[in-house]
CSV table of C-alpha atoms in Angstrom, one decimal:
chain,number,residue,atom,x,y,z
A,1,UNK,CA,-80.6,55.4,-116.2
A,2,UNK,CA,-78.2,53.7,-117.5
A,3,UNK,CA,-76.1,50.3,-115.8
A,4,UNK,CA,-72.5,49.0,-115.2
A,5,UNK,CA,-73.6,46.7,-117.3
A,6,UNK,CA,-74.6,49.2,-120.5
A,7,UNK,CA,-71.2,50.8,-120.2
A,8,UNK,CA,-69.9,47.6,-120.6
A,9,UNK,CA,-68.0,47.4,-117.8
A,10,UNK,CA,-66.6,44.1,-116.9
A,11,UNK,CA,-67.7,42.2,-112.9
A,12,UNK,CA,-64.6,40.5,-111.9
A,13,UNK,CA,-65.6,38.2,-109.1
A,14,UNK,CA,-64.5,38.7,-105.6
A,15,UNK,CA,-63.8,35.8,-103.4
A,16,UNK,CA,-65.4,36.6,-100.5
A,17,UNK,CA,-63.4,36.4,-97.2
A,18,UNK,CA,-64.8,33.3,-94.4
A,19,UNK,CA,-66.7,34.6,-91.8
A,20,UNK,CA,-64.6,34.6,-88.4
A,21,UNK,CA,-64.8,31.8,-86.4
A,22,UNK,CA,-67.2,32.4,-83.6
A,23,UNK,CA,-66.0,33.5,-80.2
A,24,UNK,CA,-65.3,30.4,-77.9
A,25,UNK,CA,-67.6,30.2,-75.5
A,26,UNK,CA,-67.1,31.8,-72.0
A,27,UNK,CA,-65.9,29.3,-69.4
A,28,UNK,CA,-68.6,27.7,-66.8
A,29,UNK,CA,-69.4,29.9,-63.8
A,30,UNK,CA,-67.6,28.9,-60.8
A,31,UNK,CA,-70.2,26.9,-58.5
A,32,UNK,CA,-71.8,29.5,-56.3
A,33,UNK,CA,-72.5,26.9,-53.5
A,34,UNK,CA,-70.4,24.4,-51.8
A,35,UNK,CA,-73.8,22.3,-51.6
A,36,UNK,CA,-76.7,22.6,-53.4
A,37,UNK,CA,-78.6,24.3,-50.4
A,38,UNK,CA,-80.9,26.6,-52.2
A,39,UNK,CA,-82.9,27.7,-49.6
A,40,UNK,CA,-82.3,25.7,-47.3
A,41,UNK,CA,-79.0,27.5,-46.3
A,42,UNK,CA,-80.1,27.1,-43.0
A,43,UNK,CA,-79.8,23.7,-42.1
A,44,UNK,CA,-76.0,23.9,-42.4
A,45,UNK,CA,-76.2,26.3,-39.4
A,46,UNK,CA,-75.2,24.6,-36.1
A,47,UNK,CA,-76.2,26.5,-33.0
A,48,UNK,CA,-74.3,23.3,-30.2
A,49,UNK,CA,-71.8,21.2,-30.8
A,50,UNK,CA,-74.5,18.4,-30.9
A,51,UNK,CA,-75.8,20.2,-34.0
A,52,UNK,CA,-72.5,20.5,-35.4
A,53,UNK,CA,-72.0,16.3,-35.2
A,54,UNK,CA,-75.4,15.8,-36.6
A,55,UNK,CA,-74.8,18.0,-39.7
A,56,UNK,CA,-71.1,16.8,-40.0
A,57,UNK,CA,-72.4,13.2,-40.0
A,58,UNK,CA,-74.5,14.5,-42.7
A,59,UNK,CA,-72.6,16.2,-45.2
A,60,UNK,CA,-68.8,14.7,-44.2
A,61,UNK,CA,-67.7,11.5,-45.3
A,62,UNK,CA,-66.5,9.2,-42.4
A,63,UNK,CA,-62.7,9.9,-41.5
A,64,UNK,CA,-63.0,12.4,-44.4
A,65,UNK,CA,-60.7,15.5,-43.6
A,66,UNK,CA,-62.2,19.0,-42.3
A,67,UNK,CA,-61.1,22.4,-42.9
A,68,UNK,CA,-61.7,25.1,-40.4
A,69,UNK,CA,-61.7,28.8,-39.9
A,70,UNK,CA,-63.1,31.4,-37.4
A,71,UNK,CA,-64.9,34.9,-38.0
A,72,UNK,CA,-66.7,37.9,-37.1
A,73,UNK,CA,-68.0,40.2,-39.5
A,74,UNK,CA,-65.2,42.7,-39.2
A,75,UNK,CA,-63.3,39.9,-41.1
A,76,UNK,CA,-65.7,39.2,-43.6
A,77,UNK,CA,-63.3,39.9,-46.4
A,78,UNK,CA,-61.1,37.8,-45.3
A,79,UNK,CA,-63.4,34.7,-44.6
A,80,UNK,CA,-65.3,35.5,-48.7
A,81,UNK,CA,-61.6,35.0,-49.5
A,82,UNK,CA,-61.1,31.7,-47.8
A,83,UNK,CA,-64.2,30.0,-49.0
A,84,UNK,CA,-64.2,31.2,-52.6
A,85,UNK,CA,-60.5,29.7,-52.7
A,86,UNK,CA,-61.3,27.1,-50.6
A,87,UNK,CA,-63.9,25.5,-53.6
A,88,UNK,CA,-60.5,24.0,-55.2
A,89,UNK,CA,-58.3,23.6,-52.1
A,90,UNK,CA,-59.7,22.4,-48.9
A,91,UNK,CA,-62.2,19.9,-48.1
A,92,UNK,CA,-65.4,20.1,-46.3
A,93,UNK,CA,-64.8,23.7,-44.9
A,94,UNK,CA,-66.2,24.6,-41.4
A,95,UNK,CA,-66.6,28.2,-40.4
A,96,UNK,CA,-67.2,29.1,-36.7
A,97,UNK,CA,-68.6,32.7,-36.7
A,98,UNK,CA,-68.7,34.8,-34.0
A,99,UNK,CA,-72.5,36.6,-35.4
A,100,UNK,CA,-75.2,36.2,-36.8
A,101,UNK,CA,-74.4,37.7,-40.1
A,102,UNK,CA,-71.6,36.1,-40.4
A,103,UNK,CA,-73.1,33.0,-40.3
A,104,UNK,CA,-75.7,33.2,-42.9
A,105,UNK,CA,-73.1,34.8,-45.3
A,106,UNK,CA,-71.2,31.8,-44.9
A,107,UNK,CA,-74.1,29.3,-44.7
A,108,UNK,CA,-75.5,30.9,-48.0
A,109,UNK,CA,-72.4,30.1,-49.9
A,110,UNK,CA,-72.5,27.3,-48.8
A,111,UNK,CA,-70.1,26.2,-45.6
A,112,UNK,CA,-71.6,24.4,-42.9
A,113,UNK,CA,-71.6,26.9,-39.7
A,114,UNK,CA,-70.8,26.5,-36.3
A,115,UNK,CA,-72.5,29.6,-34.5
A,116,UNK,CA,-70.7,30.8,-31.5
A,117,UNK,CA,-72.7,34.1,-30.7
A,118,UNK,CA,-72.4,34.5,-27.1
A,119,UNK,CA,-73.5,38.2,-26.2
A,120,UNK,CA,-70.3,39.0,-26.5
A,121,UNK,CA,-69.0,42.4,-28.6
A,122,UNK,CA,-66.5,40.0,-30.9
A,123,UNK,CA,-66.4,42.8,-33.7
A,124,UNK,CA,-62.9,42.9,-33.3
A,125,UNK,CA,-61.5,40.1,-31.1
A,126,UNK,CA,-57.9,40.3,-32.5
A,127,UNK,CA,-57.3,43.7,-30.9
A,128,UNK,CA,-58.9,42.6,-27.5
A,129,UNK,CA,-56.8,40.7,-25.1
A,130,UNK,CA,-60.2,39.3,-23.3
A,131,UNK,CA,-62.0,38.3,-26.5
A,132,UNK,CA,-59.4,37.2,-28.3
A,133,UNK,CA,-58.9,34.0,-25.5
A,134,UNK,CA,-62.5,34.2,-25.3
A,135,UNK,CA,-61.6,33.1,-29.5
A,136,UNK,CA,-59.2,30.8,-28.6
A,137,UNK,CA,-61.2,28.5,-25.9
A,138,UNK,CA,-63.9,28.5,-28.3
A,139,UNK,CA,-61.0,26.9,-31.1
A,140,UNK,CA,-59.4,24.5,-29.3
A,141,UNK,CA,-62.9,23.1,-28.4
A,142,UNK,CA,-63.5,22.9,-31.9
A,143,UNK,CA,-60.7,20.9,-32.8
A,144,UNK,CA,-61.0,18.8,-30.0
A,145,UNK,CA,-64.3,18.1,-31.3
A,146,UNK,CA,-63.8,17.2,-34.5
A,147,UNK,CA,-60.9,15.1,-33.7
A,148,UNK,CA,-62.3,13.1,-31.6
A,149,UNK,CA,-64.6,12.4,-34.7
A,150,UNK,CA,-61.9,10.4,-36.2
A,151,UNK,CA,-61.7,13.4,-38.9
A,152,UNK,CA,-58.0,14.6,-40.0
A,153,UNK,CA,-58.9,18.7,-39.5
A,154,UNK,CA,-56.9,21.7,-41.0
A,155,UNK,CA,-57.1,24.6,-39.0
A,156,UNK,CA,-56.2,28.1,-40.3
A,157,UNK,CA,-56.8,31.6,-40.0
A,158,UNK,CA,-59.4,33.6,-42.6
A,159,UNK,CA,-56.2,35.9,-44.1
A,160,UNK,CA,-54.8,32.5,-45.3
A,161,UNK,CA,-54.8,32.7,-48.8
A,162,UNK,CA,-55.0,29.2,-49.9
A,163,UNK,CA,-53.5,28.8,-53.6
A,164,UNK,CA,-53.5,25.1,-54.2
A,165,UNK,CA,-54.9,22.0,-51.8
A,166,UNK,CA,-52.3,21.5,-49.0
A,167,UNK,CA,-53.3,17.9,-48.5
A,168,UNK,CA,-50.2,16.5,-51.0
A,169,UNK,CA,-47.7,18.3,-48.6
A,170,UNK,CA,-49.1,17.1,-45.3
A,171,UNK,CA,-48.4,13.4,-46.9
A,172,UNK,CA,-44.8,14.1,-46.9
A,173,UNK,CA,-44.7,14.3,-43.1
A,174,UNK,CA,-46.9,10.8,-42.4
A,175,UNK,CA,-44.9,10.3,-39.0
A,176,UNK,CA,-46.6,13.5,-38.0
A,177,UNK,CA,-49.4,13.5,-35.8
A,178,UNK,CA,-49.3,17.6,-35.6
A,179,UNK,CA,-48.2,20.1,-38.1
A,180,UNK,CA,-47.3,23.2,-37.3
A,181,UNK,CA,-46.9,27.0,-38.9
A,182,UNK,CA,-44.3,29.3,-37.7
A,183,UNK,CA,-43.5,32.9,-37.9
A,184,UNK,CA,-40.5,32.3,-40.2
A,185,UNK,CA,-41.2,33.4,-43.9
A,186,UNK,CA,-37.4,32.5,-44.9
A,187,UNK,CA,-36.9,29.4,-47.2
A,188,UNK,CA,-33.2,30.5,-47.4
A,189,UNK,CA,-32.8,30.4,-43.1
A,190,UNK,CA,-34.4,26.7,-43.7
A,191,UNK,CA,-31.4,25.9,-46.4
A,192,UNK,CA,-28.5,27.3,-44.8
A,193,UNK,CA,-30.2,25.4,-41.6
A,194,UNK,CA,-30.0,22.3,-43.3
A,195,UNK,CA,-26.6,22.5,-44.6
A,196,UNK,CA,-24.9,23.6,-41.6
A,197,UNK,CA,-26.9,20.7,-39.6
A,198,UNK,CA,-23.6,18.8,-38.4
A,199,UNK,CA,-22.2,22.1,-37.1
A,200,UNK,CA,-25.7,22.9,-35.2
A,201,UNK,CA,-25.3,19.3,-33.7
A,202,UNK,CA,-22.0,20.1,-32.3
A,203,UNK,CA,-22.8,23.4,-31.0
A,204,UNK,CA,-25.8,22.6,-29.5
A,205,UNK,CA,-26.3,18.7,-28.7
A,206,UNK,CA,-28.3,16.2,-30.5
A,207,UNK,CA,-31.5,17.3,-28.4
A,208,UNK,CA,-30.3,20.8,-27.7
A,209,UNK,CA,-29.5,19.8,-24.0
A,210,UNK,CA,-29.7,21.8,-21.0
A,211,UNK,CA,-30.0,25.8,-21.5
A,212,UNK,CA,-26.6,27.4,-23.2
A,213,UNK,CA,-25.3,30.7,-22.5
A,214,UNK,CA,-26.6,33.2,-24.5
A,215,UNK,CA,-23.3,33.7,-27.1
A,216,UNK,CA,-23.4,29.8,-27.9
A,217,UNK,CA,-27.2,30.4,-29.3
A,218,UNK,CA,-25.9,33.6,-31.0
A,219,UNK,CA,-23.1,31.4,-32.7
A,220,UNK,CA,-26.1,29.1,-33.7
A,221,UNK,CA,-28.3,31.6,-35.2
A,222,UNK,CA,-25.5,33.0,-37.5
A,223,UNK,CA,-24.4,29.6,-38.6
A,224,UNK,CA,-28.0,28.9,-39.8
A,225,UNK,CA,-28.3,32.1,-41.2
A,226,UNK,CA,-31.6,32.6,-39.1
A,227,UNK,CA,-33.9,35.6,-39.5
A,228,UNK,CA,-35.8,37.1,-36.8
A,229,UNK,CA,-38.2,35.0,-35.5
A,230,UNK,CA,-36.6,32.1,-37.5
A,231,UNK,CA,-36.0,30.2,-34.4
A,232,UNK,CA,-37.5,26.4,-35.5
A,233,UNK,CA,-33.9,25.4,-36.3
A,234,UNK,CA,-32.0,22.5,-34.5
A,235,UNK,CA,-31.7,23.2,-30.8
A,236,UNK,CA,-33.2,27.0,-30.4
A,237,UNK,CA,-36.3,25.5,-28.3
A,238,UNK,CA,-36.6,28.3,-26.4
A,239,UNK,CA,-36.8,30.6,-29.6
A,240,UNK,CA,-39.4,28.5,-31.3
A,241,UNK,CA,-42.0,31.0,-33.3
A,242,UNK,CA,-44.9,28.5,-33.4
A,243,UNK,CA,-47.9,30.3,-35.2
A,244,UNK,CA,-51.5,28.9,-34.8
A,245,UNK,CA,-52.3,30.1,-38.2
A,246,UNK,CA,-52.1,26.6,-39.7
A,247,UNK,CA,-52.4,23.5,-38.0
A,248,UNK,CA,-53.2,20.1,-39.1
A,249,UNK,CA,-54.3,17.1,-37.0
A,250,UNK,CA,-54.5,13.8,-37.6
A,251,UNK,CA,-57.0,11.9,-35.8
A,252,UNK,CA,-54.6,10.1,-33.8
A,253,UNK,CA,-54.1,9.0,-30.5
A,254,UNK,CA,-51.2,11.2,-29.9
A,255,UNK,CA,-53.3,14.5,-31.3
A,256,UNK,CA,-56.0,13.7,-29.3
A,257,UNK,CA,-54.1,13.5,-26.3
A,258,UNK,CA,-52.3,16.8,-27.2
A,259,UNK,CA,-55.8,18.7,-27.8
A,260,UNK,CA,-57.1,17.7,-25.0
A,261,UNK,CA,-54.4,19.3,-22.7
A,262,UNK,CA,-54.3,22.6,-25.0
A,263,UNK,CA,-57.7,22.8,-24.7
A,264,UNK,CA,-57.6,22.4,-21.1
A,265,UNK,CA,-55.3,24.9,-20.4
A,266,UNK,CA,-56.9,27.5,-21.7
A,267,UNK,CA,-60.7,26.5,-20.3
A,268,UNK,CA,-58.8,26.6,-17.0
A,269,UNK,CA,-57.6,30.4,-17.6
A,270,UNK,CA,-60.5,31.7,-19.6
A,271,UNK,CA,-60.0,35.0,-17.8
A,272,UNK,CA,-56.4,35.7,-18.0
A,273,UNK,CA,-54.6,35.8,-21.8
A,274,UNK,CA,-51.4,34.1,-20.3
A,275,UNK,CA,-51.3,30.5,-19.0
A,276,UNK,CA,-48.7,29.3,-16.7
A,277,UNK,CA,-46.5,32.6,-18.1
A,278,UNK,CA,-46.4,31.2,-21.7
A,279,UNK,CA,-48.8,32.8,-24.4
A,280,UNK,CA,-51.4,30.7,-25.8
Protein backbone atom coordinates (compact mmCIF):
# COMPACT_ATOMS: atom_id res chain seq x y z
CA UNK A 1 0.00 0.00 0.00
CA UNK A 2 1.02 2.98 -0.67
CA UNK A 3 2.05 6.07 2.14
CA UNK A 4 1.37 9.88 2.76
CA UNK A 5 4.68 9.95 2.24
CA UNK A 6 4.76 8.29 -1.58
CA UNK A 7 2.09 10.68 -2.56
CA UNK A 8 4.28 13.24 -1.59
CA UNK A 9 2.27 14.84 0.62
CA UNK A 10 3.84 17.31 2.89
CA UNK A 11 3.73 16.77 7.35
CA UNK A 12 3.32 20.26 8.68
CA UNK A 13 4.10 20.12 12.29
CA UNK A 14 1.50 20.61 14.91
CA UNK A 15 2.34 22.22 18.07
CA UNK A 16 0.82 20.22 20.47
CA UNK A 17 -1.40 21.99 23.06
CA UNK A 18 0.12 21.68 27.20
CA UNK A 19 -1.54 19.23 29.12
CA UNK A 20 -4.03 20.90 31.73
CA UNK A 21 -2.84 21.70 34.85
CA UNK A 22 -3.77 19.10 37.26
CA UNK A 23 -6.83 19.46 39.44
CA UNK A 24 -5.87 21.20 42.85
CA UNK A 25 -6.08 18.97 45.37
CA UNK A 26 -9.27 18.62 47.48
CA UNK A 27 -9.14 20.51 50.75
CA UNK A 28 -8.19 18.43 54.16
CA UNK A 29 -11.10 16.66 55.85
CA UNK A 30 -12.58 18.50 58.61
CA UNK A 31 -11.24 16.73 61.97
CA UNK A 32 -13.68 14.05 62.76
CA UNK A 33 -12.82 14.29 66.58
CA UNK A 34 -12.53 17.07 68.98
CA UNK A 35 -9.74 14.80 70.66
CA UNK A 36 -8.02 12.15 69.43
CA UNK A 37 -10.10 9.46 71.42
CA UNK A 38 -10.16 6.57 69.11
CA UNK A 39 -11.55 4.10 71.11
CA UNK A 40 -11.41 5.37 73.99
CA UNK A 41 -14.56 7.57 73.40
CA UNK A 42 -15.50 6.46 76.59
CA UNK A 43 -13.48 8.06 79.03
CA UNK A 44 -14.82 11.52 78.09
CA UNK A 45 -18.19 10.14 79.46
CA UNK A 46 -18.89 11.51 83.10
CA UNK A 47 -21.60 9.59 84.92
CA UNK A 48 -21.24 12.37 88.59
CA UNK A 49 -20.25 15.54 88.74
CA UNK A 50 -16.97 14.26 90.45
CA UNK A 51 -16.34 12.56 87.09
CA UNK A 52 -17.11 15.50 85.21
CA UNK A 53 -14.17 17.64 87.43
CA UNK A 54 -11.74 14.85 86.95
CA UNK A 55 -12.09 14.69 83.13
CA UNK A 56 -12.43 18.62 82.97
CA UNK A 57 -9.12 18.88 84.91
CA UNK A 58 -7.96 16.60 82.31
CA UNK A 59 -8.75 17.84 78.98
CA UNK A 60 -9.57 21.86 80.03
CA UNK A 61 -6.89 24.15 80.52
CA UNK A 62 -7.00 25.99 83.93
CA UNK A 63 -9.46 29.19 83.80
CA UNK A 64 -9.84 28.11 80.16
CA UNK A 65 -13.48 28.84 78.94
CA UNK A 66 -16.29 26.08 78.59
CA UNK A 67 -19.01 25.70 76.28
CA UNK A 68 -22.23 23.90 77.15
CA UNK A 69 -25.26 22.40 75.78
CA UNK A 70 -28.10 19.91 76.80
CA UNK A 71 -29.81 16.96 74.77
CA UNK A 72 -31.89 14.06 74.43
CA UNK A 73 -31.98 12.05 71.38
CA UNK A 74 -35.11 13.68 70.03
CA UNK A 75 -32.72 16.61 69.47
CA UNK A 76 -29.91 14.87 68.04
CA UNK A 77 -29.97 17.05 64.91
CA UNK A 78 -29.73 19.73 66.62
CA UNK A 79 -26.82 18.85 69.03
CA UNK A 80 -24.66 17.05 65.44
CA UNK A 81 -25.28 20.67 64.42
CA UNK A 82 -23.72 22.40 67.42
CA UNK A 83 -20.67 20.30 67.70
CA UNK A 84 -19.78 20.04 64.07
CA UNK A 85 -19.94 24.07 64.13
CA UNK A 86 -18.72 24.27 67.38
CA UNK A 87 -14.99 22.63 65.95
CA UNK A 88 -14.21 26.58 64.78
CA UNK A 89 -16.37 28.51 67.34
CA UNK A 90 -16.52 27.42 70.84
CA UNK A 91 -14.06 26.07 73.11
CA UNK A 92 -13.89 22.91 75.08
CA UNK A 93 -17.61 22.03 74.38
CA UNK A 94 -19.58 20.05 77.24
CA UNK A 95 -22.71 18.19 76.33
CA UNK A 96 -25.10 17.02 79.14
CA UNK A 97 -27.40 14.32 77.61
CA UNK A 98 -30.34 13.16 78.88
CA UNK A 99 -29.57 9.13 77.38
CA UNK A 100 -27.50 6.90 76.76
CA UNK A 101 -27.34 7.25 73.07
CA UNK A 102 -26.96 10.54 73.15
CA UNK A 103 -24.04 10.40 75.00
CA UNK A 104 -21.93 8.10 73.01
CA UNK A 105 -22.88 10.03 69.85
CA UNK A 106 -21.46 12.88 71.35
CA UNK A 107 -18.52 11.19 73.20
CA UNK A 108 -17.61 9.54 69.84
CA UNK A 109 -17.25 12.84 68.12
CA UNK A 110 -15.49 13.80 70.41
CA UNK A 111 -17.26 16.21 73.32
CA UNK A 112 -16.71 15.33 76.79
CA UNK A 113 -20.17 14.07 78.27
CA UNK A 114 -21.91 14.77 81.35
CA UNK A 115 -24.57 11.82 81.62
CA UNK A 116 -27.73 12.83 83.31
CA UNK A 117 -29.92 9.57 82.71
CA UNK A 118 -32.22 9.43 85.53
CA UNK A 119 -35.13 6.89 84.59
CA UNK A 120 -36.77 9.50 83.45
CA UNK A 121 -38.86 9.52 79.84
CA UNK A 122 -36.76 12.93 78.69
CA UNK A 123 -37.55 12.15 74.85
CA UNK A 124 -39.09 15.27 74.66
CA UNK A 125 -38.62 17.46 77.75
CA UNK A 126 -39.44 20.81 75.86
CA UNK A 127 -43.03 19.85 75.52
CA UNK A 128 -43.38 18.61 79.19
CA UNK A 129 -43.87 21.11 81.90
CA UNK A 130 -42.48 18.44 84.55
CA UNK A 131 -39.40 17.43 82.57
CA UNK A 132 -38.55 20.33 81.29
CA UNK A 133 -37.73 21.90 85.08
CA UNK A 134 -36.61 18.46 85.71
CA UNK A 135 -33.90 20.04 82.52
CA UNK A 136 -33.54 23.16 84.14
CA UNK A 137 -32.39 21.96 87.87
CA UNK A 138 -30.07 19.67 86.15
CA UNK A 139 -28.54 23.19 84.16
CA UNK A 140 -28.26 25.44 86.61
CA UNK A 141 -26.27 22.78 88.63
CA UNK A 142 -24.16 22.51 85.78
CA UNK A 143 -23.19 25.91 85.57
CA UNK A 144 -22.84 26.32 89.04
CA UNK A 145 -20.42 23.68 88.74
CA UNK A 146 -18.25 24.78 86.38
CA UNK A 147 -18.22 28.17 87.69
CA UNK A 148 -17.14 27.52 90.72
CA UNK A 149 -14.16 25.91 88.67
CA UNK A 150 -12.89 29.26 87.97
CA UNK A 151 -13.89 28.49 84.17
CA UNK A 152 -15.68 31.43 82.09
CA UNK A 153 -18.70 28.98 80.65
CA UNK A 154 -21.04 29.68 77.57
CA UNK A 155 -24.21 28.25 77.88
CA UNK A 156 -26.62 27.78 74.90
CA UNK A 157 -29.28 25.76 73.54
CA UNK A 158 -28.51 22.78 70.77
CA UNK A 159 -30.75 24.95 67.81
CA UNK A 160 -28.04 27.68 68.26
CA UNK A 161 -26.37 27.79 65.17
CA UNK A 162 -23.05 29.13 66.02
CA UNK A 163 -21.46 30.89 62.75
CA UNK A 164 -18.28 32.42 64.03
CA UNK A 165 -16.60 32.19 67.88
CA UNK A 166 -18.55 34.59 70.17
CA UNK A 167 -15.65 35.03 72.48
CA UNK A 168 -14.47 38.65 70.62
CA UNK A 169 -17.98 39.98 71.37
CA UNK A 170 -18.27 38.92 75.01
CA UNK A 171 -14.78 41.17 75.33
CA UNK A 172 -16.78 44.23 74.49
CA UNK A 173 -18.81 43.97 77.65
CA UNK A 174 -15.69 43.28 80.31
CA UNK A 175 -17.77 45.06 83.13
CA UNK A 176 -20.16 42.18 82.70
CA UNK A 177 -20.16 39.48 84.95
CA UNK A 178 -23.46 37.96 83.14
CA UNK A 179 -24.52 38.07 79.55
CA UNK A 180 -27.69 37.59 78.62
CA UNK A 181 -30.04 36.62 75.29
CA UNK A 182 -33.38 38.01 74.86
CA UNK A 183 -36.39 37.31 72.78
CA UNK A 184 -35.86 40.39 70.69
CA UNK A 185 -34.58 39.64 66.99
CA UNK A 186 -34.75 43.57 66.07
CA UNK A 187 -31.36 45.35 65.55
CA UNK A 188 -33.54 48.31 64.28
CA UNK A 189 -35.77 48.50 67.96
CA UNK A 190 -32.04 48.50 69.45
CA UNK A 191 -31.13 51.72 67.14
CA UNK A 192 -34.14 53.77 67.38
CA UNK A 193 -33.71 52.72 71.33
CA UNK A 194 -30.43 54.22 71.40
CA UNK A 195 -31.23 57.32 69.63
CA UNK A 196 -34.29 58.24 71.44
CA UNK A 197 -32.28 57.45 74.91
CA UNK A 198 -32.69 61.16 76.30
CA UNK A 199 -36.42 61.06 75.69
CA UNK A 200 -36.62 57.36 77.38
CA UNK A 201 -34.82 59.08 80.40
CA UNK A 202 -37.42 61.63 80.71
CA UNK A 203 -40.27 59.57 80.35
CA UNK A 204 -39.33 56.93 82.45
CA UNK A 205 -36.55 58.04 85.10
CA UNK A 206 -32.88 57.30 85.15
CA UNK A 207 -33.64 53.79 86.85
CA UNK A 208 -37.12 53.40 85.49
CA UNK A 209 -38.53 54.31 89.06
CA UNK A 210 -41.59 53.14 90.70
CA UNK A 211 -44.23 51.29 88.33
CA UNK A 212 -45.94 53.94 85.64
CA UNK A 213 -49.32 53.69 84.35
CA UNK A 214 -49.73 51.73 81.63
CA UNK A 215 -50.04 54.70 78.73
CA UNK A 216 -46.55 56.17 79.97
CA UNK A 217 -44.93 52.59 79.01
CA UNK A 218 -47.04 52.57 75.80
CA UNK A 219 -45.51 56.13 74.99
CA UNK A 220 -42.07 54.38 75.73
CA UNK A 221 -42.49 51.53 73.51
CA UNK A 222 -43.43 53.66 70.44
CA UNK A 223 -40.59 56.14 70.99
CA UNK A 224 -38.11 53.22 70.81
CA UNK A 225 -39.80 51.73 68.13
CA UNK A 226 -40.00 48.38 70.11
CA UNK A 227 -41.26 45.15 68.66
CA UNK A 228 -43.06 42.63 70.53
CA UNK A 229 -41.20 41.11 72.97
CA UNK A 230 -38.54 43.86 72.52
CA UNK A 231 -38.87 44.98 76.02
CA UNK A 232 -34.80 45.22 77.12
CA UNK A 233 -34.96 48.93 76.44
CA UNK A 234 -34.34 51.68 79.07
CA UNK A 235 -36.89 51.42 81.91
CA UNK A 236 -39.48 48.52 80.59
CA UNK A 237 -38.20 46.15 83.59
CA UNK A 238 -41.27 44.59 83.88
CA UNK A 239 -41.33 43.78 80.08
CA UNK A 240 -37.84 42.28 79.99
CA UNK A 241 -37.79 39.10 77.46
CA UNK A 242 -34.69 37.46 79.02
CA UNK A 243 -34.10 34.06 77.03
CA UNK A 244 -31.77 31.37 78.57
CA UNK A 245 -30.70 30.36 75.15
CA UNK A 246 -27.29 32.03 75.59
CA UNK A 247 -25.67 32.86 78.56
CA UNK A 248 -22.12 33.59 79.44
CA UNK A 249 -20.55 33.66 82.88
CA UNK A 250 -17.54 34.78 84.07
CA UNK A 251 -16.07 33.16 86.90
CA UNK A 252 -16.61 35.95 89.15
CA UNK A 253 -17.65 36.57 92.45
CA UNK A 254 -20.71 38.34 91.44
CA UNK A 255 -21.76 35.20 88.92
CA UNK A 256 -21.14 32.93 91.41
CA UNK A 257 -23.21 34.49 93.85
CA UNK A 258 -26.04 34.87 91.18
CA UNK A 259 -25.86 30.95 90.23
CA UNK A 260 -26.00 29.94 93.30
CA UNK A 261 -29.39 31.63 94.12
CA UNK A 262 -30.87 30.55 90.50
CA UNK A 263 -29.88 27.40 91.19
CA UNK A 264 -31.45 27.36 94.46
CA UNK A 265 -34.60 28.44 93.42
CA UNK A 266 -35.35 25.98 91.31
CA UNK A 267 -33.87 22.85 93.49
CA UNK A 268 -36.31 24.35 96.07
CA UNK A 269 -39.39 23.92 93.51
CA UNK A 270 -38.33 20.90 91.56
CA UNK A 271 -41.98 19.89 91.39
CA UNK A 272 -43.76 22.93 90.32
CA UNK A 273 -42.56 24.82 86.81
CA UNK A 274 -43.26 28.36 88.49
CA UNK A 275 -41.17 29.77 91.30
CA UNK A 276 -42.34 32.46 93.52
CA UNK A 277 -45.01 33.24 90.36
CA UNK A 278 -42.17 34.20 87.88
CA UNK A 279 -41.12 31.55 85.17
CA UNK A 280 -37.82 30.08 85.36
Amino acid sequence: KGTLADAGAAFVPIARSSPPPPPPPPPPPPPDLLHRVGGNWRRLIARSQQELRSIIDQHVPAGAPIAVTFSSWAYRSFLFNWILLGRDALQHPVVAAFDAPTAEAAARRGVIVLSLESGLDMTDFRGRPMMFHQMAKAKTGLVELIVELDHPLLLSDTDVVWAKAPYEHFEMYPEADILISNDCVSPTADERAAANAAELIELLGVDGGARKPPDVYRRAREIAGAQPRCGHFHGTRNEFGVNTGIIFFRATPAAKAFVRTWHGHIRAEVNAYLVNGTKV
